C-alpha cells in the first residue's frame, strides 16, 4: 500500500490509499487465523499440547477490528469472533483426548464457527490483502505508462523491464493469497462433511477426510513463502 502511494506525483495524480489500516488490523487477523489453523492441526496431533499457546482474550476482538477498520461490517465482526469457539474446541480436544465420541461432539459444536471463520478470513482478511496488491500494480502501471511516454529510449527500456519484473512479483503474491483462499475453502468443505457424517465415521475416515486439508494448507504455505 505504501509502495503504491509512492507512485503518486504530478504526472500520476492518483488518490492516496489509506495504508494505516493494514498494520492496525494485522494482530486481530493473525489471531483469528491461528485459532482456525491450530484447530485443524489439533485433529492430526500436529498442535502443541501446551495450552498456553492457544490464542486467548477474545472479548476485545470485535472492538479491536472496529478500531482498526471503522468500515468493517457487524457481520464480519461476528464471524471473526466465532474464532473464540475454535479456541475452546482446541482445549477440549487436547484435554479430552481423541475418543471418537468426544471428537464427534466437538466437530458438531464447532462447525458453524469453522464456516464463519473461514468465510471471514477468505472474504475480509484475504480480500483486503488481495485488493492491496491489485492497487499496488494499478498505481505502478499507471506510473509506468505515464513515464514511458516521456522518458528517453534507454530509460524507457529500463523502466519497462523493472515494471514487468514487479508485475511478475505482484502476480505471484496474488496467487499466494488465492491459494490461501482455496485452502480455507477446503477446510470449510471438509469440516462440513465431517459434521454431516460425524455419527458414521471412525478414526480412519477422519484421517481420510482431513488429508486434503493438510495438503491444501501445505501448498498454501509453500506458495506464501515463495511469494513473500
mmCIF file of C-alpha atoms in Angstrom:
data_model
loop_
_atom_site.group_PDB
_atom_site.id
_atom_site.type_symbol
_atom_site.label_atom_id
_atom_site.label_comp_id
_atom_site.label_asym_id
_atom_site.label_seq_id
_atom_site.Cartn_x
_atom_site.Cartn_y
_atom_site.Cartn_z
ATOM 1 C CA UNK A 1 0.000 0.000 0.000
ATOM 2 C CA UNK A 2 2.755 2.438 0.944
ATOM 3 C CA UNK A 3 4.646 1.427 -2.174
ATOM 4 C CA UNK A 4 1.544 2.066 -4.282
ATOM 5 C CA UNK A 5 1.311 5.603 -2.893
ATOM 6 C CA UNK A 6 4.978 6.187 -3.767
ATOM 7 C CA UNK A 7 3.991 6.246 -7.450
ATOM 8 C CA UNK A 8 1.786 9.316 -6.978
ATOM 9 C CA UNK A 9 3.273 12.524 -8.362
ATOM 10 C CA UNK A 10 2.350 15.470 -10.552
ATOM 11 C CA UNK A 11 2.448 13.268 -13.653
ATOM 12 C CA UNK A 12 0.499 10.473 -11.992
ATOM 13 C CA UNK A 13 -2.053 12.243 -9.733
ATOM 14 C CA UNK A 14 -3.914 9.312 -8.155
ATOM 15 C CA UNK A 15 -5.883 9.305 -4.892
ATOM 16 C CA UNK A 16 -3.664 8.316 -1.930
ATOM 17 C CA UNK A 17 -4.589 4.943 -0.445
ATOM 18 C CA UNK A 18 -5.344 4.524 3.257
ATOM 19 C CA UNK A 19 -2.413 2.405 4.406
ATOM 20 C CA UNK A 20 -2.658 2.704 8.178
ATOM 21 C CA UNK A 21 -5.430 0.094 8.250
ATOM 22 C CA UNK A 22 -3.087 -2.824 7.448
ATOM 23 C CA UNK A 23 -0.766 -2.745 10.480
ATOM 24 C CA UNK A 24 -3.801 -1.924 12.628
ATOM 25 C CA UNK A 25 -5.861 -4.973 11.635
ATOM 26 C CA UNK A 26 -2.952 -7.412 11.380
ATOM 27 C CA UNK A 27 -2.857 -8.559 15.064
ATOM 28 C CA UNK A 28 -6.568 -9.457 15.040
ATOM 29 C CA UNK A 29 -6.323 -11.284 11.699
ATOM 30 C CA UNK A 30 -3.281 -13.264 12.837
ATOM 31 C CA UNK A 31 -5.144 -14.251 15.996
ATOM 32 C CA UNK A 32 -8.228 -15.474 14.129
ATOM 33 C CA UNK A 33 -6.075 -17.332 11.587
ATOM 34 C CA UNK A 34 -4.083 -19.013 14.366
ATOM 35 C CA UNK A 35 -7.252 -20.252 16.066
ATOM 36 C CA UNK A 36 -8.561 -21.859 12.865
ATOM 37 C CA UNK A 37 -5.314 -23.486 11.761
ATOM 38 C CA UNK A 38 -4.490 -24.720 15.273
ATOM 39 C CA UNK A 39 -7.965 -26.230 15.487
ATOM 40 C CA UNK A 40 -7.472 -28.156 12.229
ATOM 41 C CA UNK A 41 -3.928 -29.165 13.186
ATOM 42 C CA UNK A 42 -5.106 -30.499 16.541
ATOM 43 C CA UNK A 43 -7.039 -33.275 14.787
ATOM 44 C CA UNK A 44 -3.808 -34.642 13.375
ATOM 45 C CA UNK A 45 -1.980 -34.213 16.687
ATOM 46 C CA UNK A 46 0.094 -31.543 14.947
ATOM 47 C CA UNK A 47 -0.684 -28.868 17.500
ATOM 48 C CA UNK A 48 1.329 -28.460 20.670
ATOM 49 C CA UNK A 49 -0.165 -29.812 23.853
ATOM 50 C CA UNK A 50 0.889 -26.591 25.520
ATOM 51 C CA UNK A 51 -2.492 -24.941 26.139
ATOM 52 C CA UNK A 52 -0.806 -21.609 26.825
ATOM 53 C CA UNK A 53 -0.119 -21.302 23.088
ATOM 54 C CA UNK A 54 -3.805 -21.285 22.210
ATOM 55 C CA UNK A 55 -4.995 -17.711 21.393
ATOM 56 C CA UNK A 56 -6.919 -16.171 24.275
ATOM 57 C CA UNK A 57 -8.570 -12.907 25.377
ATOM 58 C CA UNK A 58 -11.225 -12.863 22.671
ATOM 59 C CA UNK A 59 -13.664 -10.382 24.211
ATOM 60 C CA UNK A 60 -11.967 -7.346 22.698
ATOM 61 C CA UNK A 61 -11.584 -8.770 19.178
ATOM 62 C CA UNK A 62 -14.711 -7.177 17.599
ATOM 63 C CA UNK A 63 -13.810 -3.794 19.117
ATOM 64 C CA UNK A 64 -10.169 -4.159 18.018
ATOM 65 C CA UNK A 65 -11.273 -4.811 14.434
ATOM 66 C CA UNK A 66 -13.708 -1.884 14.505
ATOM 67 C CA UNK A 67 -10.995 0.422 15.813
ATOM 68 C CA UNK A 68 -8.590 -0.690 13.092
ATOM 69 C CA UNK A 69 -11.203 -0.590 10.330
ATOM 70 C CA UNK A 70 -14.219 1.634 11.140
ATOM 71 C CA UNK A 71 -15.895 0.409 7.941
ATOM 72 C CA UNK A 72 -15.905 -3.268 8.912
ATOM 73 C CA UNK A 73 -19.419 -4.730 8.956
ATOM 74 C CA UNK A 74 -21.115 -6.123 12.050
ATOM 75 C CA UNK A 75 -21.415 -9.426 10.211
ATOM 76 C CA UNK A 76 -17.648 -9.652 9.681
ATOM 77 C CA UNK A 77 -17.036 -8.768 13.330
ATOM 78 C CA UNK A 78 -19.334 -11.612 14.402
ATOM 79 C CA UNK A 79 -17.665 -14.095 12.040
ATOM 80 C CA UNK A 80 -14.232 -13.192 13.387
ATOM 81 C CA UNK A 81 -15.440 -13.511 16.984
ATOM 82 C CA UNK A 82 -16.519 -17.092 16.239
ATOM 83 C CA UNK A 83 -12.830 -17.997 16.396
ATOM 84 C CA UNK A 84 -13.124 -17.965 20.187
ATOM 85 C CA UNK A 85 -15.290 -21.084 19.886
ATOM 86 C CA UNK A 86 -12.473 -22.819 17.995
ATOM 87 C CA UNK A 87 -10.007 -21.882 20.726
ATOM 88 C CA UNK A 88 -12.310 -23.573 23.234
ATOM 89 C CA UNK A 89 -12.619 -26.594 20.941
ATOM 90 C CA UNK A 90 -8.821 -26.958 20.772
ATOM 91 C CA UNK A 91 -8.676 -27.004 24.560
ATOM 92 C CA UNK A 92 -11.367 -29.690 24.643
ATOM 93 C CA UNK A 93 -9.581 -31.806 22.036
ATOM 94 C CA UNK A 94 -6.272 -31.635 23.873
ATOM 95 C CA UNK A 95 -7.708 -32.242 27.325
ATOM 96 C CA UNK A 96 -10.348 -34.850 26.474
ATOM 97 C CA UNK A 97 -8.236 -36.790 24.009
ATOM 98 C CA UNK A 98 -9.153 -38.242 20.653
ATOM 99 C CA UNK A 99 -12.023 -40.520 21.640
ATOM 100 C CA UNK A 100 -14.423 -40.823 18.711
ATOM 101 C CA UNK A 101 -17.479 -39.729 20.696
ATOM 102 C CA UNK A 102 -15.698 -36.664 22.087
ATOM 103 C CA UNK A 103 -14.289 -35.659 18.695
ATOM 104 C CA UNK A 104 -17.670 -36.160 17.024
ATOM 105 C CA UNK A 105 -19.319 -33.898 19.595
ATOM 106 C CA UNK A 106 -16.658 -31.192 19.217
ATOM 107 C CA UNK A 107 -16.969 -31.248 15.415
ATOM 108 C CA UNK A 108 -20.739 -30.857 15.671
ATOM 109 C CA UNK A 109 -20.441 -27.963 18.103
ATOM 110 C CA UNK A 110 -17.703 -26.222 16.092
ATOM 111 C CA UNK A 111 -18.937 -26.484 12.505
ATOM 112 C CA UNK A 112 -20.813 -23.177 12.489
ATOM 113 C CA UNK A 113 -17.746 -21.407 13.862
ATOM 114 C CA UNK A 114 -15.498 -23.042 11.241
ATOM 115 C CA UNK A 115 -17.797 -21.903 8.422
ATOM 116 C CA UNK A 116 -17.955 -18.355 9.802
ATOM 117 C CA UNK A 117 -14.219 -18.033 10.450
ATOM 118 C CA UNK A 118 -13.181 -19.455 7.062
ATOM 119 C CA UNK A 119 -15.635 -17.079 5.397
ATOM 120 C CA UNK A 120 -14.256 -14.118 7.329
ATOM 121 C CA UNK A 121 -10.631 -14.941 6.574
ATOM 122 C CA UNK A 122 -11.305 -15.568 2.881
ATOM 123 C CA UNK A 123 -13.635 -12.668 2.160
ATOM 124 C CA UNK A 124 -12.448 -9.967 4.556
ATOM 125 C CA UNK A 125 -8.842 -10.734 5.531
ATOM 126 C CA UNK A 126 -7.543 -12.228 2.282
ATOM 127 C CA UNK A 127 -9.772 -9.844 0.361
ATOM 128 C CA UNK A 128 -8.046 -6.852 1.963
ATOM 129 C CA UNK A 129 -4.582 -8.072 1.017
ATOM 130 C CA UNK A 130 -5.653 -9.101 -2.480
ATOM 131 C CA UNK A 131 -7.043 -5.609 -3.025
ATOM 132 C CA UNK A 132 -3.848 -4.041 -1.687
ATOM 133 C CA UNK A 133 -1.733 -5.983 -4.175
ATOM 134 C CA UNK A 134 -4.095 -5.115 -7.027
ATOM 135 C CA UNK A 135 -3.840 -1.451 -6.030
ATOM 136 C CA UNK A 136 -0.053 -1.670 -5.918
ATOM 137 C CA UNK A 137 0.135 -2.885 -9.515
ATOM 138 C CA UNK A 138 -2.601 -0.491 -10.688
ATOM 139 C CA UNK A 139 -0.716 2.523 -9.304
ATOM 140 C CA UNK A 140 2.648 1.291 -10.582
ATOM 141 C CA UNK A 141 1.268 0.500 -14.049
ATOM 142 C CA UNK A 142 -0.232 3.971 -14.269
ATOM 143 C CA UNK A 143 3.133 5.458 -13.332
ATOM 144 C CA UNK A 144 4.998 3.255 -15.805
ATOM 145 C CA UNK A 145 2.621 4.126 -18.635
ATOM 146 C CA UNK A 146 2.919 7.856 -17.973
ATOM 147 C CA UNK A 147 6.713 7.966 -17.607
ATOM 148 C CA UNK A 148 7.350 5.630 -20.550
ATOM 149 C CA UNK A 149 5.793 8.170 -22.914
ATOM 150 C CA UNK A 150 8.132 10.973 -21.836
ATOM 151 C CA UNK A 151 11.447 9.279 -20.994
ATOM 152 C CA UNK A 152 14.449 8.761 -23.258
ATOM 153 C CA UNK A 153 14.543 5.399 -25.133
ATOM 154 C CA UNK A 154 17.206 3.821 -22.864
ATOM 155 C CA UNK A 155 15.445 4.996 -19.707
ATOM 156 C CA UNK A 156 12.147 3.743 -21.106
ATOM 157 C CA UNK A 157 13.625 0.295 -21.770
ATOM 158 C CA UNK A 158 14.976 0.061 -18.221
ATOM 159 C CA UNK A 159 11.651 1.246 -16.808
ATOM 160 C CA UNK A 160 9.683 -1.325 -18.803
ATOM 161 C CA UNK A 161 11.985 -4.108 -17.596
ATOM 162 C CA UNK A 162 11.562 -3.002 -13.981
ATOM 163 C CA UNK A 163 7.779 -2.703 -14.305
ATOM 164 C CA UNK A 164 7.481 -6.143 -15.891
ATOM 165 C CA UNK A 165 9.569 -7.685 -13.109
ATOM 166 C CA UNK A 166 7.377 -6.008 -10.488
ATOM 167 C CA UNK A 167 4.259 -7.227 -12.286
ATOM 168 C CA UNK A 168 5.520 -10.819 -12.135
ATOM 169 C CA UNK A 169 6.290 -10.485 -8.419
ATOM 170 C CA UNK A 170 2.899 -8.986 -7.599
ATOM 171 C CA UNK A 171 1.057 -11.630 -9.615
ATOM 172 C CA UNK A 172 2.951 -14.320 -7.702
ATOM 173 C CA UNK A 173 1.824 -12.709 -4.447
ATOM 174 C CA UNK A 174 -1.758 -12.522 -5.686
ATOM 175 C CA UNK A 175 -1.621 -16.245 -6.459
ATOM 176 C CA UNK A 176 -0.370 -16.907 -2.927
ATOM 177 C CA UNK A 177 -3.372 -15.080 -1.493
ATOM 178 C CA UNK A 178 -5.669 -17.066 -3.791
ATOM 179 C CA UNK A 179 -4.014 -20.346 -2.711
ATOM 180 C CA UNK A 180 -4.705 -19.356 0.886
ATOM 181 C CA UNK A 181 -8.359 -18.739 -0.006
ATOM 182 C CA UNK A 182 -8.531 -22.168 -1.670
ATOM 183 C CA UNK A 183 -7.112 -23.741 1.496
ATOM 184 C CA UNK A 184 -9.832 -22.040 3.518
ATOM 185 C CA UNK A 185 -12.455 -23.344 1.109
ATOM 186 C CA UNK A 186 -11.047 -26.857 1.511
ATOM 187 C CA UNK A 187 -11.154 -26.551 5.304
ATOM 188 C CA UNK A 188 -14.775 -25.385 5.250
ATOM 189 C CA UNK A 189 -15.851 -28.165 2.890
ATOM 190 C CA UNK A 190 -14.018 -30.952 4.706
ATOM 191 C CA UNK A 191 -15.287 -29.865 8.103
ATOM 192 C CA UNK A 192 -18.843 -29.610 6.800
ATOM 193 C CA UNK A 193 -18.560 -33.185 5.504
ATOM 194 C CA UNK A 194 -17.222 -34.372 8.860
ATOM 195 C CA UNK A 195 -20.107 -32.660 10.606
ATOM 196 C CA UNK A 196 -22.700 -34.209 8.318
ATOM 197 C CA UNK A 197 -21.197 -37.688 8.695
ATOM 198 C CA UNK A 198 -19.918 -37.454 12.272
ATOM 199 C CA UNK A 199 -22.158 -40.286 13.506
ATOM 200 C CA UNK A 200 -20.813 -42.718 10.904
ATOM 201 C CA UNK A 201 -17.085 -42.067 10.570
ATOM 202 C CA UNK A 202 -14.184 -43.531 12.531
ATOM 203 C CA UNK A 203 -10.559 -42.522 13.062
ATOM 204 C CA UNK A 204 -9.608 -43.844 9.605
ATOM 205 C CA UNK A 205 -12.336 -41.785 7.923
ATOM 206 C CA UNK A 206 -11.303 -38.710 9.913
ATOM 207 C CA UNK A 207 -7.754 -39.082 8.607
ATOM 208 C CA UNK A 208 -9.009 -39.584 5.038
ATOM 209 C CA UNK A 209 -11.254 -36.506 5.113
ATOM 210 C CA UNK A 210 -8.633 -34.270 6.686
ATOM 211 C CA UNK A 211 -5.868 -35.437 4.337
ATOM 212 C CA UNK A 212 -6.788 -32.958 1.551
ATOM 213 C CA UNK A 213 -6.980 -30.187 4.149
ATOM 214 C CA UNK A 214 -3.428 -30.799 5.335
ATOM 215 C CA UNK A 215 -2.169 -30.973 1.726
ATOM 216 C CA UNK A 216 -4.005 -27.758 0.855
ATOM 217 C CA UNK A 217 -2.566 -25.980 3.885
ATOM 218 C CA UNK A 218 0.906 -27.165 2.934
ATOM 219 C CA UNK A 219 0.546 -25.930 -0.639
ATOM 220 C CA UNK A 220 -0.724 -22.575 0.575
ATOM 221 C CA UNK A 221 2.199 -22.249 2.971
ATOM 222 C CA UNK A 222 4.710 -23.012 0.200
ATOM 223 C CA UNK A 223 3.024 -20.508 -2.113
ATOM 224 C CA UNK A 224 3.058 -17.770 0.531
ATOM 225 C CA UNK A 225 6.707 -18.432 1.417
ATOM 226 C CA UNK A 226 7.752 -18.203 -2.242
ATOM 227 C CA UNK A 227 5.790 -15.013 -2.837
ATOM 228 C CA UNK A 228 6.590 -13.086 0.310
#
